[in-house]
Coordinates of C-alpha atoms (C1' of nucleotides) in Angstrom, one line a residue:
Chain A
X1 CA 27.6 4.9 25.5
X2 CA 24.0 5.3 26.5
X3 CA 24.8 7.0 29.8
X4 CA 24.7 10.5 28.5
X5 CA 22.1 12.4 30.5
X6 CA 20.6 9.2 31.7
X7 CA 20.6 10.4 35.3
X8 CA 18.2 13.2 34.2
X9 CA 15.3 11.0 33.2
X10 CA 16.2 7.4 34.0
X11 CA 15.5 7.4 37.7
X12 CA 11.9 6.1 38.4
X13 CA 9.0 7.2 36.2
X14 CA 9.9 10.8 35.9
X15 CA 8.6 11.6 32.5
X16 CA 7.6 15.0 33.6
X17 CA 11.1 16.5 33.8
X18 CA 10.4 18.6 30.7
X19 CA 7.2 20.0 32.2
X20 CA 9.1 20.9 35.4
X21 CA 11.7 22.7 33.4
X22 CA 9.0 24.5 31.5
X23 CA 7.5 25.7 34.7
X24 CA 10.9 26.9 35.9
X25 CA 11.4 28.7 32.6
X26 CA 8.1 30.5 32.6
X27 CA 8.6 31.9 36.0
X28 CA 12.0 33.3 35.1
X29 CA 12.9 36.1 32.7
X30 CA 14.3 35.8 29.2
X31 CA 17.9 34.6 29.1
X32 CA 20.7 34.1 26.6
X33 CA 23.1 31.4 25.8
X34 CA 25.9 33.6 27.2
X35 CA 24.6 33.5 30.7
X36 CA 25.4 30.1 32.2
X37 CA 23.6 30.7 35.4
X38 CA 20.2 30.8 33.9
X39 CA 18.3 28.1 31.9
X40 CA 19.7 28.5 28.4
X41 CA 17.7 27.6 25.2
X42 CA 20.2 24.9 24.4
X43 CA 19.6 23.3 27.8
X44 CA 15.9 23.7 27.2
X45 CA 16.2 22.0 23.9
X46 CA 18.2 19.2 25.5
X47 CA 15.6 18.7 28.2
X48 CA 12.9 18.7 25.5
X49 CA 14.7 16.0 23.6
X50 CA 15.3 14.0 26.7
X51 CA 11.6 14.2 27.5
X52 CA 10.7 13.1 24.0
X53 CA 13.2 10.2 24.2
X54 CA 11.7 9.3 27.5
X55 CA 8.1 9.1 26.3
X56 CA 9.3 7.2 23.3
X57 CA 11.1 4.8 25.5
X58 CA 8.1 4.2 27.6
X59 CA 5.8 3.8 24.7
X60 CA 8.1 1.1 23.3
X61 CA 8.1 -0.5 26.7
X62 CA 4.3 -0.7 26.7
X63 CA 4.3 -2.1 23.3
X64 CA 6.8 -4.8 24.2
X65 CA 4.7 -5.6 27.3
X66 CA 1.6 -6.1 25.3
X67 CA 3.3 -8.4 22.8
X68 CA 5.1 -10.4 25.4
X69 CA 1.9 -10.6 27.5
X70 CA 0.0 -12.2 24.6
X71 CA 3.0 -14.5 24.0
X72 CA 2.9 -15.5 27.7
X73 CA -0.8 -16.4 27.6
X74 CA -0.1 -18.3 24.4
X75 CA 2.5 -20.3 26.3
X76 CA 0.1 -21.1 29.0
X77 CA -2.6 -22.1 26.4
X78 CA -0.4 -24.4 24.2
X79 CA -0.5 -28.1 25.1
X80 CA 3.1 -29.2 24.2
X81 CA 5.2 -26.4 25.6
X82 CA 8.5 -28.3 25.4
X83 CA 10.4 -25.5 23.7
X84 CA 9.9 -22.3 25.7
X85 CA 11.7 -20.5 22.9
X86 CA 9.7 -17.5 21.6
X87 CA 10.0 -18.4 17.9
X88 CA 9.3 -22.1 18.4
X89 CA 6.3 -21.1 20.5
X90 CA 4.9 -19.1 17.7
X91 CA 5.6 -21.9 15.3
X92 CA 3.8 -24.3 17.6
X93 CA 0.9 -21.8 17.7
X94 CA 0.7 -21.8 13.9
X95 CA 0.6 -25.5 13.9
X96 CA -2.1 -25.7 16.5
X97 CA -4.3 -23.2 14.9
X98 CA -4.1 -25.0 11.6
X99 CA -4.8 -28.3 13.2
X100 CA -7.8 -27.0 15.2
X101 CA -9.2 -25.2 12.2
X102 CA -8.9 -28.5 10.2
X103 CA -10.5 -30.5 13.0
X104 CA -13.4 -28.1 13.5
X105 CA -14.0 -27.9 9.8
X106 CA -14.1 -31.6 9.6
X107 CA -16.5 -31.9 12.4
X108 CA -18.8 -29.2 11.2
X109 CA -18.6 -30.0 7.5
X110 CA -20.8 -33.0 8.2
X111 CA -23.5 -30.7 9.5
X112 CA -22.9 -28.2 6.8
X113 CA -23.6 -30.8 4.0
X114 CA -27.3 -30.0 4.1
X115 CA -28.0 -26.7 5.8
X116 CA -31.2 -26.4 7.8
X117 CA -32.9 -23.5 9.5
X118 CA -31.1 -23.5 12.8
X119 CA -27.7 -23.6 11.1
X120 CA -27.1 -27.1 12.0
X121 CA -29.0 -29.7 10.1
X122 CA -29.7 -33.4 10.3
X123 CA -31.0 -35.5 7.6
X124 CA -33.2 -38.3 8.7
X125 CA -33.2 -41.0 6.2
X126 CA -35.1 -44.2 5.5
X127 CA -33.8 -47.5 4.3
X128 CA -34.3 -48.2 0.6
X129 CA -36.1 -51.4 -0.5
X130 CA -33.0 -52.7 -2.2
X131 CA -29.6 -53.2 -0.8
X132 CA -27.2 -50.5 -1.7
X133 CA -23.8 -49.2 -0.7
X134 CA -22.3 -45.8 -1.4
X135 CA -18.8 -44.8 -0.3
X136 CA -17.4 -41.4 -1.3
X137 CA -15.1 -38.6 -0.2
X138 CA -16.6 -35.6 1.6
X139 CA -16.0 -32.5 -0.4
X140 CA -14.2 -30.2 2.0
X141 CA -13.2 -32.3 4.9
X142 CA -10.8 -35.3 4.6
X143 CA -13.6 -37.6 5.7
X144 CA -15.2 -40.5 3.9
X145 CA -19.0 -40.9 4.0
X146 CA -20.3 -44.4 3.7
X147 CA -24.1 -45.0 3.4
X148 CA -25.8 -48.3 3.0
X149 CA -29.2 -50.0 3.3
X150 CA -29.8 -53.7 3.9
X151 CA -31.8 -56.1 6.0
X152 CA -31.6 -55.6 9.7
X153 CA -29.8 -58.5 11.3
X154 CA -28.5 -58.9 14.8
X155 CA -24.9 -59.6 13.6
X156 CA -24.7 -56.6 11.4
X157 CA -23.3 -54.2 14.0
X158 CA -20.4 -56.4 15.1
X159 CA -19.7 -57.1 11.5
X160 CA -19.7 -53.4 10.8
X161 CA -17.3 -52.8 13.7
X162 CA -15.0 -55.5 12.3
X163 CA -15.2 -54.0 8.8
X164 CA -14.3 -50.5 10.0
X165 CA -11.5 -51.9 12.1
X166 CA -10.1 -53.9 9.1
X167 CA -10.3 -50.8 6.9
X168 CA -8.5 -48.8 9.7
X169 CA -11.3 -46.3 9.7
X170 CA -12.1 -44.1 12.7
X171 CA -15.7 -43.3 13.1
X172 CA -16.3 -39.6 13.4
X173 CA -20.1 -39.8 13.3
X174 CA -22.8 -42.3 12.5
X175 CA -26.5 -42.2 12.0
X176 CA -28.7 -45.3 11.7
X177 CA -32.4 -45.9 11.4
X178 CA -34.2 -49.1 11.4
X179 CA -37.8 -49.6 10.1
X180 CA -39.7 -52.6 9.1
X181 CA -36.8 -54.9 9.3
X182 CA -34.7 -52.8 7.0
X183 CA -31.9 -50.6 8.2
X184 CA -30.0 -47.6 6.7
X185 CA -26.7 -46.4 8.1
X186 CA -24.5 -43.5 7.3
X187 CA -21.1 -43.4 8.8
X188 CA -18.5 -40.7 8.5
X189 CA -15.0 -42.0 9.0
X190 CA -11.5 -40.8 9.0
X191 CA -8.9 -43.1 7.6
X192 CA -6.0 -43.8 9.9
X193 CA -3.6 -44.6 7.1
X194 CA -2.2 -42.1 4.7
X195 CA -3.2 -43.6 1.4
X196 CA -6.7 -42.1 0.9
X197 CA -7.9 -43.7 -2.3
X198 CA -6.6 -47.1 -1.5
X199 CA -8.2 -46.9 1.9
X200 CA -11.5 -45.9 0.4
X201 CA -11.5 -49.0 -1.8
X202 CA -10.6 -51.1 1.1
X203 CA -13.4 -49.6 3.1
X204 CA -15.9 -50.2 0.3
X205 CA -14.8 -53.8 0.0
X206 CA -15.1 -54.5 3.7
X207 CA -18.5 -52.8 3.9
X208 CA -19.8 -54.7 0.8
X209 CA -19.3 -57.9 2.8
X210 CA -21.4 -56.6 5.6
X211 CA -24.2 -55.4 3.3
X212 CA -24.3 -58.4 1.0
X213 CA -23.8 -61.1 3.6
X214 CA -27.3 -62.2 4.2
X215 CA -28.3 -63.7 7.5
X216 CA -26.5 -67.0 7.1
X217 CA -25.7 -67.4 10.8
X218 CA -29.3 -67.8 11.8
X219 CA -29.0 -71.6 12.0
X220 CA -25.4 -72.1 13.2
X221 CA -23.4 -70.5 15.9
X222 CA -24.2 -72.4 19.1
X223 CA -22.6 -69.7 21.2
X224 CA -24.8 -67.0 19.9
X225 CA -27.0 -64.7 22.0
X226 CA -30.2 -66.2 23.4
X227 CA -33.4 -65.5 21.5
X228 CA -31.8 -63.8 18.6
X229 CA -31.9 -60.6 20.6
X230 CA -29.6 -57.8 19.7
X231 CA -27.3 -56.6 22.5
X232 CA -28.3 -53.1 23.7
X233 CA -25.0 -51.3 23.2
X234 CA -22.3 -51.4 20.7
X235 CA -19.1 -49.5 20.6
X236 CA -17.8 -48.5 17.2
Chain B
X1 CA 27.0 7.0 17.2
X2 CA 27.0 3.5 15.9
X3 CA 29.3 4.2 13.0
X4 CA 32.5 3.3 14.8
X5 CA 34.2 0.6 12.7
X6 CA 31.0 -0.1 10.9
X7 CA 32.8 0.1 7.5
X8 CA 34.9 -2.9 8.7
X9 CA 32.0 -5.4 8.9
X10 CA 28.9 -3.8 7.7
X11 CA 29.4 -4.0 4.0
X12 CA 27.7 -7.1 2.6
X13 CA 27.9 -10.4 4.4
X14 CA 31.5 -10.3 5.3
X15 CA 31.5 -12.2 8.6
X16 CA 34.9 -13.7 7.8
X17 CA 36.9 -10.5 8.3
X18 CA 38.3 -12.0 11.4
X19 CA 39.4 -15.2 9.7
X20 CA 41.1 -13.2 7.0
X21 CA 43.0 -11.2 9.6
X22 CA 44.0 -14.5 11.3
X23 CA 45.4 -15.7 8.0
X24 CA 47.3 -12.5 7.5
X25 CA 48.6 -12.8 11.1
X26 CA 49.8 -16.4 10.8
X27 CA 51.8 -15.6 7.7
X28 CA 53.5 -12.7 9.4
X29 CA 56.0 -12.7 12.3
X30 CA 55.2 -11.7 15.9
X31 CA 54.7 -8.1 16.4
X32 CA 54.3 -5.6 19.2
X33 CA 52.0 -2.7 20.0
X34 CA 54.9 -0.4 19.5
X35 CA 55.2 -1.1 15.8
X36 CA 52.3 0.6 14.0
X37 CA 53.1 -0.8 10.6
X38 CA 52.4 -4.4 11.5
X39 CA 49.1 -5.9 12.7
X40 CA 49.1 -5.1 16.4
X41 CA 47.4 -7.2 19.1
X42 CA 45.1 -4.3 19.9
X43 CA 44.0 -4.2 16.3
X44 CA 43.7 -7.9 16.4
X45 CA 41.5 -7.7 19.4
X46 CA 39.5 -5.0 17.7
X47 CA 38.9 -7.2 14.6
X48 CA 38.0 -10.1 16.8
X49 CA 35.4 -8.1 18.6
X50 CA 34.1 -6.8 15.3
X51 CA 33.7 -10.3 14.0
X52 CA 31.9 -11.4 17.2
X53 CA 29.6 -8.5 17.0
X54 CA 28.9 -9.3 13.4
X55 CA 28.0 -12.9 14.1
X56 CA 25.9 -11.8 17.0
X57 CA 24.2 -9.3 14.8
X58 CA 23.4 -11.9 12.2
X59 CA 22.2 -14.4 14.7
X60 CA 19.8 -11.8 16.0
X61 CA 18.7 -11.0 12.5
X62 CA 17.9 -14.7 12.0
X63 CA 15.9 -14.9 15.2
X64 CA 13.9 -11.8 14.2
X65 CA 13.3 -13.3 10.8
X66 CA 11.9 -16.5 12.3
X67 CA 9.6 -14.8 14.7
X68 CA 8.3 -12.4 12.2
X69 CA 7.9 -15.2 9.7
X70 CA 5.6 -17.0 12.1
X71 CA 3.7 -13.9 12.8
X72 CA 3.3 -13.3 9.1
X73 CA 1.8 -16.8 8.6
X74 CA -0.4 -16.2 11.6
X75 CA -1.6 -13.1 9.9
X76 CA -2.5 -15.1 6.8
X77 CA -4.2 -17.7 8.8
X78 CA -6.4 -15.5 11.0
X79 CA -10.0 -14.9 9.8
X80 CA -10.6 -11.3 10.9
X81 CA -7.4 -9.5 10.2
X82 CA -8.7 -6.0 10.6
X83 CA -5.9 -4.8 12.8
X84 CA -2.6 -5.7 11.2
X85 CA -0.9 -4.5 14.4
X86 CA 1.5 -7.1 15.8
X87 CA 0.2 -7.0 19.3
X88 CA -3.5 -7.0 18.3
X89 CA -2.7 -9.9 16.0
X90 CA -1.3 -12.0 18.8
X91 CA -4.2 -11.1 20.9
X92 CA -6.5 -12.2 18.2
X93 CA -4.6 -15.4 17.9
X94 CA -5.1 -16.1 21.6
X95 CA -8.8 -15.5 21.2
X96 CA -9.0 -17.8 18.2
X97 CA -7.1 -20.6 19.9
X98 CA -9.3 -20.4 22.9
X99 CA -12.4 -20.4 20.8
X100 CA -11.3 -23.3 18.6
X101 CA -10.2 -25.4 21.6
X102 CA -13.7 -24.8 23.1
X103 CA -15.5 -25.7 19.9
X104 CA -13.5 -28.9 19.3
X105 CA -13.9 -29.9 22.9
X106 CA -17.6 -29.4 22.6
X107 CA -17.8 -31.4 19.5
X108 CA -15.6 -34.2 20.7
X109 CA -17.0 -34.3 24.2
X110 CA -20.1 -35.9 22.8
X111 CA -18.0 -38.8 21.4
X112 CA -15.9 -38.9 24.5
X113 CA -18.9 -39.6 26.7
X114 CA -18.6 -43.3 26.2
X115 CA -15.2 -44.3 24.9
X116 CA -14.9 -47.2 22.4
X117 CA -12.1 -49.1 20.9
X118 CA -11.4 -46.9 17.9
X119 CA -11.1 -43.8 20.1
X120 CA -14.4 -42.5 18.9
X121 CA -17.4 -44.3 20.2
X122 CA -21.1 -44.5 19.3
X123 CA -23.8 -45.8 21.5
X124 CA -26.7 -47.3 19.7
X125 CA -29.7 -47.2 21.8
X126 CA -33.1 -48.7 21.8
X127 CA -36.4 -47.0 22.7
X128 CA -37.7 -47.9 26.1
X129 CA -41.2 -49.4 26.6
X130 CA -42.5 -46.4 28.6
X131 CA -42.3 -42.8 27.6
X132 CA -39.4 -40.9 29.2
X133 CA -37.6 -37.6 28.9
X134 CA -34.2 -36.7 30.3
X135 CA -32.6 -33.3 29.9
X136 CA -29.3 -32.5 31.5
X137 CA -26.1 -30.5 31.1
X138 CA -23.1 -32.2 29.6
X139 CA -20.3 -32.3 32.1
X140 CA -17.4 -30.5 30.3
X141 CA -19.0 -28.8 27.3
X142 CA -21.6 -26.2 27.6
X143 CA -24.0 -28.4 25.7
X144 CA -27.3 -29.8 26.9
X145 CA -28.2 -33.4 26.2
X146 CA -31.9 -34.3 25.8
X147 CA -32.9 -37.9 25.5
X148 CA -36.4 -39.2 25.2
X149 CA -38.4 -42.2 24.1
X150 CA -42.0 -42.2 22.9
X151 CA -44.3 -43.7 20.3
X152 CA -43.3 -43.0 16.7
X153 CA -45.6 -40.6 15.0
X154 CA -45.3 -38.8 11.7
X155 CA -45.8 -35.4 13.4
X156 CA -43.1 -35.9 15.9
X157 CA -40.2 -34.5 13.9
X158 CA -41.9 -31.2 13.0
X159 CA -43.0 -30.9 16.5
X160 CA -39.5 -31.5 17.7
X161 CA -38.2 -28.9 15.3
X162 CA -40.7 -26.4 16.6
X163 CA -39.9 -27.2 20.2
X164 CA -36.2 -26.7 19.7
X165 CA -36.9 -23.5 17.9
X166 CA -39.1 -22.3 20.8
X167 CA -36.4 -23.1 23.3
X168 CA -33.9 -21.3 21.1
X169 CA -31.7 -24.4 21.0
X170 CA -29.2 -25.1 18.2
X171 CA -28.8 -28.7 17.4
X172 CA -25.2 -29.8 17.5
X173 CA -25.8 -33.5 17.0
X174 CA -28.7 -35.8 17.1
X175 CA -29.2 -39.6 17.1
X176 CA -32.5 -41.4 16.6
X177 CA -33.5 -44.9 16.3
X178 CA -37.0 -46.3 15.6
X179 CA -38.0 -49.9 16.1
X180 CA -41.4 -51.5 16.5
X181 CA -43.3 -48.3 16.5
X182 CA -41.3 -46.8 19.3
X183 CA -38.6 -44.2 18.8
X184 CA -35.7 -43.0 20.9
X185 CA -33.9 -39.7 20.3
X186 CA -30.9 -38.1 21.7
X187 CA -30.1 -34.5 20.8
X188 CA -27.2 -32.4 21.9
X189 CA -28.0 -28.7 21.7
X190 CA -26.4 -25.4 22.4
X191 CA -28.6 -22.7 23.9
X192 CA -28.6 -19.5 21.9
X193 CA -29.5 -17.4 24.9
X194 CA -27.3 -16.7 27.8
X195 CA -29.4 -18.0 30.7
X196 CA -28.3 -21.6 30.9
X197 CA -30.5 -23.0 33.6
X198 CA -33.6 -21.1 32.6
X199 CA -33.0 -22.3 29.0
X200 CA -32.7 -25.9 30.2
X201 CA -36.1 -25.7 31.9
X202 CA -37.7 -24.1 28.9
X203 CA -36.2 -26.8 26.7
X204 CA -37.5 -29.5 29.0
X205 CA -41.0 -28.0 29.0
X206 CA -41.1 -27.8 25.2
X207 CA -39.8 -31.3 24.7
X208 CA -42.3 -32.7 27.3
X209 CA -45.1 -31.5 25.0
X210 CA -43.6 -33.4 22.1
X211 CA -43.1 -36.6 24.1
X212 CA -46.4 -36.6 26.0
X213 CA -48.6 -35.3 23.1
X214 CA -50.0 -38.6 21.9
X215 CA -51.1 -38.8 18.2
X216 CA -54.2 -36.7 18.5
X217 CA -54.0 -35.3 15.1
X218 CA -54.6 -38.6 13.3
X219 CA -58.2 -37.8 12.7
X220 CA -58.1 -34.1 12.1
X221 CA -55.8 -31.9 9.9
X222 CA -57.2 -32.1 6.4
X223 CA -54.1 -30.6 4.9
X224 CA -51.9 -33.5 6.3
X225 CA -49.6 -35.6 4.1
X226 CA -51.3 -38.3 2.1
X227 CA -51.3 -41.9 3.5
X228 CA -49.9 -40.9 6.9
X229 CA -46.5 -41.3 5.3
X230 CA -43.6 -39.5 6.9
X231 CA -41.7 -37.1 4.6
X232 CA -38.2 -38.4 3.8
X233 CA -36.1 -35.5 5.0
X234 CA -36.3 -33.2 7.9
X235 CA -34.1 -30.3 8.7
X236 CA -33.5 -29.7 12.4
Chain C
dA1 C1' 4.5 18.5 15.7
dT2 C1' 2.8 13.9 18.1
dC3 C1' 2.0 9.3 18.2
dA4 C1' 2.2 4.4 17.1
dA5 C1' 4.5 0.7 15.1
dC6 C1' 8.5 -1.4 13.3
dA7 C1' 13.4 -3.1 12.6
dC8 C1' 17.8 -2.7 14.2
dG9 C1' 22.1 -3.3 17.0
dT10 C1' 23.7 -4.1 21.5
dG11 C1' 24.6 -5.7 26.5
dA12 C1' 23.4 -9.3 29.6
dC13 C1' 22.6 -13.9 30.3
dT14 C1' 22.5 -19.1 29.6
dC15 C1' 23.9 -23.6 27.9
Chain D
dT1 C1' 34.6 -20.4 24.5
dG2 C1' 30.8 -19.5 20.9
dA3 C1' 26.1 -19.7 19.6
dG4 C1' 21.6 -18.6 21.0
dT5 C1' 17.8 -15.9 23.2
dC6 C1' 16.0 -11.9 25.5
dA7 C1' 14.9 -7.0 26.8
dC8 C1' 16.3 -2.6 25.9
dG9 C1' 16.8 2.0 23.7
dT10 C1' 17.1 4.1 19.4
dG11 C1' 16.3 5.7 14.4
dT12 C1' 12.8 5.9 11.2
dT13 C1' 8.5 6.1 8.9
dG14 C1' 3.6 6.9 8.1
dA15 C1' -0.8 8.8 9.9

DNA sequence: ATCAACACGTGACTC
DNA sequence: TGAGTCACGTGTTGA
């Protein structure tokens, strides 16, 4: 069905058959349709159409190549390339882009809260004189920001770790400063469970224990650290 | 060229023409090719082929729809959709995915340096007794980590800001702790200029000034802040 | 008239 | 077999 005149232009990259024919025609005299031995206008038109079809064909080939090339690189980029199917691949790409955009916006939203000169800001804060606790949703990201000031105690960090673990909160970022026996902490967390508002309440409850629990354990705890010294590193 | 038998299966969504013919055939007696009035096997085969072609056609339609649907959502997702061209769109997608992956890896590489229980860790550090400065490349991300301990002075933060600005370093993240008049800071920065190693040296030089410059300005500077009090907020 | 981009139907191939 | 995917060539439309 497609084999009509295919032998004329299909072999190799001979997109110049029309040009060749033009050269042949220009070097010959005028001819008519009646003379079958010379190049007739009808044959000329046919060759022209064939050449046009050929260029069109090759242009489409190039276009396909570009698209498929990008899809191939996408396939090499994507992490979970289980389905090598082209549609599924694009779907997976959409999913990944959404996820990455969300992640980056979450991570950069923290910096964007207060914008400084060098486009990334940092707010250095000092502890307040009275104990306080503030837990709230971050506006754009799905994160929760918890800030609190209280007396600095050696047991606070482990308690904080335990509180965050109980609230199933993953620490995305934390800033702490300690001055004059008082400490202020700001932690940005991502809740591991779906229920956002319930999780926020739970987190606030857990943190309240940490903030309000004054240093009771100073007298007890025979297995405590020597000299009331705080260990150097903590992992949140 | 494509119009052969198109009227049989092209009108509407009639992919059941073959089934109809089967029903007609089962209710009639056996026939031969010689009898043109009855449904002949050749016609039967023709109808069957038409039905197959039809289902094939529709399957391909579905496939195209899925692919183009994903491409359309990609188009809505992408930020700079100047070229609505399909190939350019995919190319832009590749670029975006690479960029986002790089960004997130940079941002999370900081947390991944020391891995804690809740998959995001935080190392709380204490100032050393002696002044020190350490500037190095982060392993995987293109970031530079600068850590230093020194006496805590009110002028230190503005000086630090100036130093980072001079080194053309953008702060990605910073952690500071101050205890007993000593302060330790760790800042992760991204150099705004191309030359990485030269930039690192410049940053080290600038920071060295901050760390080593002991509080000379305590006596002078008539326009200083009242009471040697540190301002509450700094923007890095 | 040329070119680029698109959707379509079809043959080849795989599971 | 049938359902699915792919590359291909073609018709069409807009700059």
